[in-house]
């Protein structure tokens, strides 16, 4: 059979055709007025996504580069920070801190679960010398979202700052930086922002800039003071991913047309539709605090979770994501973020039903698809 590739992973995500087409145009030079105008328009658009008046800096790297630049620009050797670890990306914060000699106190959270803001308040009281709290908006490895608004409230009462990794979450679930009082917010280009991998974005408020001024950790490529100086001149310190910047501007046009409210509502509908399908198949959600970015689903008893993901990918070319180590096979992740429409949700649930049947699991073919269709049809606007 002629097979078609369906990218249904929580990053990278599909890219709109109008955005893809931009990559076919000639490369323009970055030290020109033409590029500066594009770059500044893109930066303004990104401020709309971040819902902030602060500057947003564009970095040419994947999301982890923005995480690393947060750590190296905010802290000094031996600084103490609290890290909320409820999955692989929480772990990554801890690993970056360790690499740079920052004393990360890890707060373990059960995978897929919420972490109450009251608990964070207690942890901050027990660690009054903590400079920051590092966490995710959406813990993409489990599908859980955290109460960033609640975290910002309790952190705001202290001298510490809240640093939020919004990679995957920003643009799919609410996180208005200024309104909630998030001190540092960052994201990557290949998840909810609808362009290929390769750009990351980061923003600091005034409270965070004070830490940047005092930071003694080594930095060069990701020096935010250099980025600030250059942004004032409508440019970047180094050659940026020129094509990606042009593509991001194009993708932001779609976000602006839809409005942030519209985009967030779209993700809510896709999440509801997928979950209705999953439940109609008779499967259970993995995360107890699921967000609208992706849905993690427990592998049913008697089914090999790795075989499930492999079959969906190899046989049906439906590229969902499995769970990562050490929980590999235990659950799988159905993505509904970025440039995905309702019909992709039907494809995903349909491929899941066919795969489960292939693996000998009892399914009523079409039950999940019908439930997904029902939600989509009722909510389709
Ligand atoms: C994808 C992701 C990352 C890692 O980003 P890269 O672009 O792969 O470096 C970090 N945090 C979260 C929450 C993510 O979803």
mmCIF file of N, CA, C and O and ligand atoms in Angstrom, residues 10-11 61-67 88-90 92 136-141 165-169 186 188-191 197-200, ligand 1:
data_model
loop_
_atom_site.group_PDB
_atom_site.id
_atom_site.type_symbol
_atom_site.label_atom_id
_atom_site.label_comp_id
_atom_site.label_asym_id
_atom_site.label_seq_id
_atom_site.Cartn_x
_atom_site.Cartn_y
_atom_site.Cartn_z
ATOM 1 N N UNK A 10 4.290 14.721 20.092
ATOM 2 C CA UNK A 10 4.269 16.022 20.782
ATOM 3 C C UNK A 10 5.525 16.851 20.490
ATOM 4 O O UNK A 10 6.021 17.559 21.354
ATOM 5 N N UNK A 11 6.067 16.746 19.332
ATOM 6 C CA UNK A 11 7.218 17.553 18.913
ATOM 7 C C UNK A 11 8.329 16.683 18.383
ATOM 8 O O UNK A 11 8.718 15.758 19.071
ATOM 9 N N UNK A 61 18.635 27.446 18.387
ATOM 10 C CA UNK A 61 18.949 26.189 19.090
ATOM 11 C C UNK A 61 17.614 25.500 19.342
ATOM 12 O O UNK A 61 16.566 26.098 19.110
ATOM 13 N N UNK A 62 17.638 24.280 19.807
ATOM 14 C CA UNK A 62 16.374 23.645 20.197
ATOM 15 C C UNK A 62 16.004 24.155 21.590
ATOM 16 O O UNK A 62 16.736 24.951 22.198
ATOM 17 N N UNK A 63 14.882 23.707 22.094
ATOM 18 C CA UNK A 63 14.368 24.215 23.366
ATOM 19 C C UNK A 63 15.339 24.087 24.526
ATOM 20 O O UNK A 63 15.422 24.968 25.389
ATOM 21 N N UNK A 64 16.092 22.994 24.545
ATOM 22 C CA UNK A 64 17.029 22.766 25.648
ATOM 23 C C UNK A 64 18.062 23.892 25.736
ATOM 24 O O UNK A 64 18.517 24.227 26.832
ATOM 25 N N UNK A 65 18.409 24.478 24.607
ATOM 26 C CA UNK A 65 19.342 25.612 24.608
ATOM 27 C C UNK A 65 18.779 26.788 25.398
ATOM 28 O O UNK A 65 19.516 27.481 26.102
ATOM 29 N N UNK A 66 17.483 26.996 25.298
ATOM 30 C CA UNK A 66 16.853 28.072 26.066
ATOM 31 C C UNK A 66 16.842 27.718 27.557
ATOM 32 O O UNK A 66 17.032 28.592 28.409
ATOM 33 N N UNK A 67 16.656 26.419 27.865
ATOM 34 C CA UNK A 67 16.710 25.995 29.279
ATOM 35 C C UNK A 67 18.112 26.250 29.833
ATOM 36 O O UNK A 67 18.290 26.789 30.918
ATOM 37 N N UNK A 88 10.636 13.523 32.506
ATOM 38 C CA UNK A 88 11.950 13.658 31.868
ATOM 39 C C UNK A 88 12.425 15.109 31.784
ATOM 40 O O UNK A 88 13.614 15.385 31.859
ATOM 41 N N UNK A 89 11.494 16.033 31.566
ATOM 42 C CA UNK A 89 11.927 17.408 31.359
ATOM 43 C C UNK A 89 12.219 18.127 32.675
ATOM 44 O O UNK A 89 13.083 18.996 32.732
ATOM 45 N N UNK A 90 11.517 17.723 33.739
ATOM 46 C CA UNK A 90 11.899 18.194 35.069
ATOM 47 C C UNK A 90 13.296 17.701 35.395
ATOM 48 O O UNK A 90 14.136 18.438 35.917
ATOM 49 N N UNK A 92 15.582 17.133 33.324
ATOM 50 C CA UNK A 92 16.558 17.882 32.516
ATOM 51 C C UNK A 92 16.990 19.176 33.215
ATOM 52 O O UNK A 92 18.161 19.537 33.184
ATOM 53 N N UNK A 136 8.126 22.968 34.554
ATOM 54 C CA UNK A 136 7.558 22.928 33.213
ATOM 55 C C UNK A 136 6.138 23.505 33.262
ATOM 56 O O UNK A 136 5.486 23.436 34.313
ATOM 57 N N UNK A 137 5.678 24.049 32.151
ATOM 58 C CA UNK A 137 4.252 24.377 32.012
ATOM 59 C C UNK A 137 3.526 23.060 31.718
ATOM 60 O O UNK A 137 2.562 22.700 32.375
ATOM 61 N N UNK A 138 4.048 22.344 30.731
ATOM 62 C CA UNK A 138 3.510 21.054 30.349
ATOM 63 C C UNK A 138 4.663 20.059 30.412
ATOM 64 O O UNK A 138 5.675 20.241 29.748
ATOM 65 N N UNK A 139 4.538 19.044 31.252
ATOM 66 C CA UNK A 139 5.583 18.002 31.352
ATOM 67 C C UNK A 139 5.294 17.020 30.214
ATOM 68 O O UNK A 139 4.500 16.083 30.358
ATOM 69 N N UNK A 140 5.903 17.287 29.071
ATOM 70 C CA UNK A 140 5.562 16.575 27.838
ATOM 71 C C UNK A 140 5.787 15.064 27.928
ATOM 72 O O UNK A 140 5.174 14.304 27.184
ATOM 73 N N UNK A 141 6.654 14.629 28.833
ATOM 74 C CA UNK A 141 6.911 13.188 28.935
ATOM 75 C C UNK A 141 5.744 12.439 29.571
ATOM 76 O O UNK A 141 5.651 11.218 29.444
ATOM 77 N N UNK A 165 9.593 26.366 31.860
ATOM 78 C CA UNK A 165 9.851 25.759 30.550
ATOM 79 C C UNK A 165 8.486 25.550 29.899
ATOM 80 O O UNK A 165 7.746 24.651 30.271
ATOM 81 N N UNK A 166 8.172 26.425 28.940
ATOM 82 C CA UNK A 166 6.869 26.352 28.268
ATOM 83 C C UNK A 166 6.937 25.612 26.941
ATOM 84 O O UNK A 166 6.022 25.720 26.120
ATOM 85 N N UNK A 167 8.029 24.851 26.733
ATOM 86 C CA UNK A 167 8.181 24.105 25.480
ATOM 87 C C UNK A 167 7.035 23.082 25.414
ATOM 88 O O UNK A 167 6.841 22.329 26.369
ATOM 89 N N UNK A 168 6.329 23.062 24.342
ATOM 90 C CA UNK A 168 5.109 22.263 24.090
ATOM 91 C C UNK A 168 3.866 22.935 24.648
ATOM 92 O O UNK A 168 2.837 22.953 23.990
ATOM 93 N N UNK A 169 3.938 23.498 25.854
ATOM 94 C CA UNK A 169 2.734 24.056 26.475
ATOM 95 C C UNK A 169 2.332 25.425 25.955
ATOM 96 O O UNK A 169 1.151 25.683 25.697
ATOM 97 N N UNK A 186 10.113 30.386 28.653
ATOM 98 C CA UNK A 186 10.844 30.010 27.435
ATOM 99 C C UNK A 186 10.077 28.935 26.678
ATOM 100 O O UNK A 186 9.247 28.224 27.239
ATOM 101 N N UNK A 188 10.206 26.430 22.630
ATOM 102 C CA UNK A 188 10.913 26.002 21.425
ATOM 103 C C UNK A 188 9.970 26.069 20.230
ATOM 104 O O UNK A 188 8.752 26.139 20.396
ATOM 105 N N UNK A 189 10.538 26.041 19.039
ATOM 106 C CA UNK A 189 9.745 26.326 17.832
ATOM 107 C C UNK A 189 8.956 25.142 17.286
ATOM 108 O O UNK A 189 8.021 25.323 16.511
ATOM 109 N N UNK A 190 9.339 23.910 17.651
ATOM 110 C CA UNK A 190 8.826 22.740 16.925
ATOM 111 C C UNK A 190 7.636 22.050 17.576
ATOM 112 O O UNK A 190 7.287 20.939 17.207
ATOM 113 N N UNK A 191 7.005 22.721 18.542
ATOM 114 C CA UNK A 191 5.886 22.055 19.214
ATOM 115 C C UNK A 191 4.589 22.801 18.899
ATOM 116 O O UNK A 191 3.972 22.543 17.890
ATOM 117 N N UNK A 197 12.031 22.303 13.935
ATOM 118 C CA UNK A 197 12.935 22.491 15.074
ATOM 119 C C UNK A 197 14.044 23.479 14.722
ATOM 120 O O UNK A 197 14.432 23.580 13.559
ATOM 121 N N UNK A 198 14.571 24.185 15.707
ATOM 122 C CA UNK A 198 15.742 25.027 15.451
ATOM 123 C C UNK A 198 15.730 26.402 16.078
ATOM 124 O O UNK A 198 16.776 27.043 16.157
ATOM 125 N N UNK A 199 14.579 26.873 16.536
ATOM 126 C CA UNK A 199 14.565 28.156 17.249
ATOM 127 C C UNK A 199 14.029 27.946 18.656
ATOM 128 O O UNK A 199 13.234 27.034 18.896
ATOM 129 N N UNK A 200 14.484 28.812 19.570
ATOM 130 C CA UNK A 200 13.921 28.836 20.915
ATOM 131 C C UNK A 200 13.727 30.299 21.295
ATOM 132 O O UNK A 200 14.356 31.192 20.712
HETATM 133 C C1 LIG B 1 10.496 19.053 23.860
HETATM 134 C C2 LIG B 1 10.698 19.585 25.225
HETATM 135 C C3 LIG B 1 11.961 19.948 25.689
HETATM 136 C C4 LIG B 1 13.212 19.709 24.900
HETATM 137 O O1 LIG B 1 13.282 20.511 23.832
HETATM 138 P P1 LIG B 1 14.322 20.239 22.640
HETATM 139 O O2 LIG B 1 13.756 21.160 21.626
HETATM 140 O O3 LIG B 1 14.221 18.805 22.275
HETATM 141 O O4 LIG B 1 15.638 20.640 23.112
HETATM 142 C C5 LIG B 1 12.068 20.472 26.950
HETATM 143 N N1 LIG B 1 10.996 20.652 27.729
HETATM 144 C C6 LIG B 1 9.757 20.304 27.327
HETATM 145 C C7 LIG B 1 8.616 20.511 28.244
HETATM 146 C C8 LIG B 1 9.573 19.770 26.059
HETATM 147 O O5 LIG B 1 8.351 19.420 25.658
#
